[in-house]
Amino acid sequence: MYNQTIIDETKQMVRSKLLNEGSGHDWYHIERVWKTALNLAEKEKANRFIVELAALLHDLIDDKIVSNKNEAVKEVLYWLEGAGVSSSDSEKILEIIENISFKGGNNKRLHTIEAQVVQDADRLDAIGAIGIARCFAYAGSKGTPIFDPEVSVRETMTEEEYRKGKSSAVHHFYEKLFKLKDLMNTKAAREVAEERHKFMEDYLTQFFNEWEGQ
Ligand code: ADP
Ligand code: NI
């Protein structure tokens, strides 16, 4: 059953945990994913309560943020129980957040519309104007250059090759960002992704023109 107080309290809890997070998973990423997920949930007729909570909690068990994933899962369950979420809803929420990472979702098609919507919302935040900003911010935080013309831009390069440093922010567009459009689960997200994808293509056209001094 929908319960606004649980949503509000969860929002406050996640906000206080992630407000100063520096790896691209800060509170404002969560807030955007939550808003986008809500929007997609309406269009796709998904269960709004499950979608909202899963979106708010989706990064709290990510091993890029927490050192002990099992502990983090326990904490999320403890939170949901304490907030008064039924155990069947808690299980659904946990299943979503455990399955939506890029790698996990890459291998496995998600079966519930709620999981699909939250994954789509998370992926939409990695593309378009915001996605470009996150990409360059991430590269900056790792000391990776904006572009390296010595490394060819090949879509066939593996994520591992890029992570080994044969990379630049612009290479990440080919490694991941341009692939996301075709990985959207829902029609509503695909429509948004098309537009954001086009924006990134136009952005790189301009980028390479400027790179050549034009
Ligand atoms: P997710 O949000 O799916 O967990 P990541 O943690 O991999 O994604 O990335 C967080 C943000 O940083 C995303 O916007 C992503 O595109 C960007 N990012 C991840 N890896 C790189 C990279 N090697 N170079 C530039 N940006 C990256
Ligand atoms: Ni996320």
XYZ file of C-alpha atoms and ligand atoms in Angstrom:
242
model
C 0.000 0.000 0.000
C 1.303 3.483 -0.844
C 2.643 5.327 2.197
C 3.968 8.873 1.745
C 5.604 9.005 5.187
C 7.796 5.993 4.358
C 8.883 7.647 1.107
C 9.672 10.942 2.857
C 11.636 9.289 5.665
C 13.590 7.157 3.212
C 14.402 10.238 1.164
C 15.811 11.994 4.257
C 17.858 8.946 5.238
C 19.406 8.490 1.771
C 20.002 12.211 1.404
C 21.970 12.407 4.649
C 24.042 9.353 3.661
C 24.940 10.424 0.135
C 24.971 14.217 0.206
C 28.772 14.352 0.118
C 29.408 11.229 -1.935
C 32.048 11.926 -4.592
C 31.945 9.045 -7.084
C 28.992 10.163 -9.204
C 26.430 8.563 -6.928
C 25.673 11.606 -4.849
C 22.216 12.489 -3.524
C 21.305 14.527 -6.602
C 21.910 11.470 -8.821
C 19.473 9.573 -6.566
C 16.976 12.422 -6.660
C 17.052 12.545 -10.487
C 16.698 8.763 -10.765
C 13.792 8.864 -8.322
C 11.994 11.619 -10.307
C 12.622 9.906 -13.647
C 11.539 6.530 -12.263
C 8.334 8.059 -10.958
C 7.649 9.549 -14.365
C 8.326 6.224 -16.131
C 6.272 4.299 -13.534
C 3.208 6.372 -14.373
C 3.604 5.812 -18.109
C 4.338 2.099 -17.738
C 1.745 1.527 -15.004
C 4.278 0.110 -12.552
C 3.736 -0.071 -8.783
C 4.690 3.401 -7.662
C 5.593 2.601 -4.050
C 8.017 -0.189 -5.010
C 9.557 1.917 -7.785
C 10.051 4.981 -5.572
C 11.687 3.053 -2.734
C 13.895 1.003 -5.052
C 15.007 4.172 -6.874
C 15.830 5.921 -3.589
C 17.760 2.932 -2.235
C 19.337 1.699 -5.477
C 22.912 2.823 -4.816
C 23.142 2.042 -1.101
C 24.400 -1.492 -1.716
C 26.707 -0.664 -4.640
C 30.227 -1.891 -3.926
C 31.589 1.362 -5.332
C 30.010 3.069 -2.322
C 30.026 0.493 0.473
C 32.893 -1.708 1.587
C 30.736 -4.578 2.814
C 27.837 -5.368 0.514
C 26.248 -7.995 2.776
C 26.209 -5.558 5.657
C 24.685 -2.920 3.375
C 21.923 -5.302 2.269
C 21.155 -6.066 5.914
C 21.016 -2.357 6.709
C 18.569 -1.695 3.867
C 16.344 -4.568 5.024
C 16.517 -3.310 8.596
C 15.549 0.170 7.421
C 12.572 -1.088 5.419
C 11.347 -3.247 8.272
C 11.704 -0.371 10.743
C 9.838 1.957 8.395
C 6.916 -0.479 8.277
C 7.311 -1.890 4.743
C 5.806 -5.379 4.414
C 8.267 -8.230 3.993
C 6.918 -9.058 0.545
C 7.460 -5.461 -0.626
C 10.931 -5.403 0.995
C 11.892 -8.549 -0.896
C 10.781 -7.021 -4.184
C 12.739 -3.826 -3.492
C 15.890 -5.736 -2.528
C 15.661 -7.890 -5.631
C 15.464 -4.792 -7.804
C 18.431 -3.008 -6.291
C 20.561 -6.148 -6.369
C 19.916 -6.642 -10.073
C 20.001 -3.266 -11.729
C 23.690 -2.451 -12.005
C 25.036 -2.109 -15.564
C 26.997 -5.359 -15.319
C 24.232 -7.360 -13.663
C 21.586 -6.002 -15.977
C 23.771 -6.650 -18.970
C 23.543 -10.392 -18.598
C 20.103 -10.780 -17.330
C 16.766 -9.431 -18.496
C 14.732 -8.066 -15.600
C 11.306 -9.602 -15.252
C 9.217 -7.118 -13.316
C 8.123 -3.797 -14.758
C 9.208 -2.130 -11.478
C 12.805 -3.377 -11.870
C 12.821 -2.391 -15.538
C 11.655 1.134 -14.762
C 14.265 1.735 -12.045
C 17.070 0.364 -14.209
C 15.948 2.545 -17.117
C 15.863 5.633 -14.890
C 19.391 4.904 -13.617
C 20.656 4.408 -17.173
C 18.950 7.575 -18.422
C 20.972 9.544 -15.867
C 24.167 8.308 -17.554
C 23.256 9.833 -20.944
C 22.293 13.234 -22.338
C 23.555 16.521 -20.891
C 23.750 15.174 -17.343
C 25.398 11.960 -18.527
C 28.087 13.973 -20.329
C 28.722 16.035 -17.178
C 28.953 12.893 -15.017
C 31.314 11.277 -17.493
C 33.770 14.194 -17.476
C 33.465 14.596 -13.697
C 34.240 10.894 -13.218
C 37.208 11.045 -15.591
C 38.518 14.117 -13.751
C 38.243 12.344 -10.410
C 40.387 9.481 -11.770
C 42.899 11.740 -13.509
C 41.780 10.425 -16.914
C 42.129 12.876 -19.849
C 39.112 14.355 -21.618
C 40.279 12.686 -24.858
C 43.336 10.772 -26.022
C 43.783 10.887 -29.821
C 46.500 8.187 -29.583
C 43.896 5.626 -28.610
C 41.537 4.722 -31.416
C 37.859 5.004 -30.756
C 36.680 1.463 -31.288
C 33.405 0.171 -30.011
C 34.939 -3.275 -29.692
C 37.272 -2.341 -26.845
C 36.310 -4.040 -23.614
C 35.379 -2.243 -20.434
C 38.484 -3.780 -18.848
C 40.787 -2.272 -21.483
C 39.292 1.128 -20.822
C 39.547 0.728 -17.073
C 43.245 -0.161 -17.409
C 43.806 3.425 -18.376
C 43.608 3.078 -22.168
C 40.830 5.478 -21.807
C 39.502 8.975 -21.826
C 36.171 10.556 -21.022
C 35.305 10.556 -24.744
C 36.167 6.856 -25.039
C 33.642 6.143 -22.313
C 30.929 7.399 -24.679
C 31.755 4.443 -26.971
C 32.435 1.996 -24.188
C 29.126 2.569 -22.478
C 27.078 5.705 -23.076
C 26.183 5.059 -26.735
C 25.164 1.490 -25.863
C 22.590 2.441 -23.292
C 19.858 3.532 -25.726
C 19.427 -0.018 -27.013
C 19.458 -1.471 -23.520
C 16.365 0.373 -22.314
C 13.650 -1.986 -21.101
C 10.586 0.199 -21.529
C 9.075 2.147 -24.397
C 8.749 5.275 -22.264
C 12.486 5.242 -21.484
C 13.463 4.436 -25.071
C 11.752 7.604 -26.236
C 13.695 9.750 -23.778
C 16.919 7.852 -24.565
C 16.618 8.530 -28.321
C 16.661 12.260 -27.685
C 19.522 12.156 -25.202
C 21.509 9.863 -27.512
C 21.149 12.302 -30.387
C 22.283 15.127 -28.090
C 25.483 13.186 -27.253
C 26.173 12.509 -30.941
C 25.789 16.193 -31.746
C 27.985 17.047 -28.773
C 30.821 14.812 -30.020
C 30.540 16.165 -33.562
C 31.103 19.636 -32.159
C 33.820 18.326 -29.801
C 35.837 16.773 -32.668
C 35.401 19.852 -34.848
C 36.810 22.010 -32.075
C 39.576 19.432 -31.457
C 40.685 19.980 -35.058
C 40.673 23.740 -34.581
C 37.572 24.383 -36.628
P 26.316 3.208 -12.420
O 25.637 4.529 -12.123
O 25.615 2.413 -13.456
O 26.715 2.428 -11.192
P 29.127 3.803 -12.698
O 29.342 3.754 -11.245
O 29.927 2.876 -13.561
O 27.654 3.617 -13.151
O 29.383 5.264 -13.154
C 28.928 6.443 -12.521
C 29.010 7.578 -13.533
O 30.353 7.723 -13.972
C 28.192 7.279 -14.803
O 27.638 8.466 -15.292
C 29.208 6.703 -15.752
O 28.876 6.887 -17.107
C 30.465 7.453 -15.365
N 31.640 6.601 -15.594
C 31.850 5.330 -15.210
N 33.030 4.842 -15.663
C 33.586 5.845 -16.371
C 34.813 6.008 -17.103
N 35.712 5.022 -17.196
N 35.052 7.200 -17.690
C 34.164 8.210 -17.599
N 32.986 8.133 -16.929
C 32.699 6.977 -16.314
Ni 22.638 5.000 -9.836
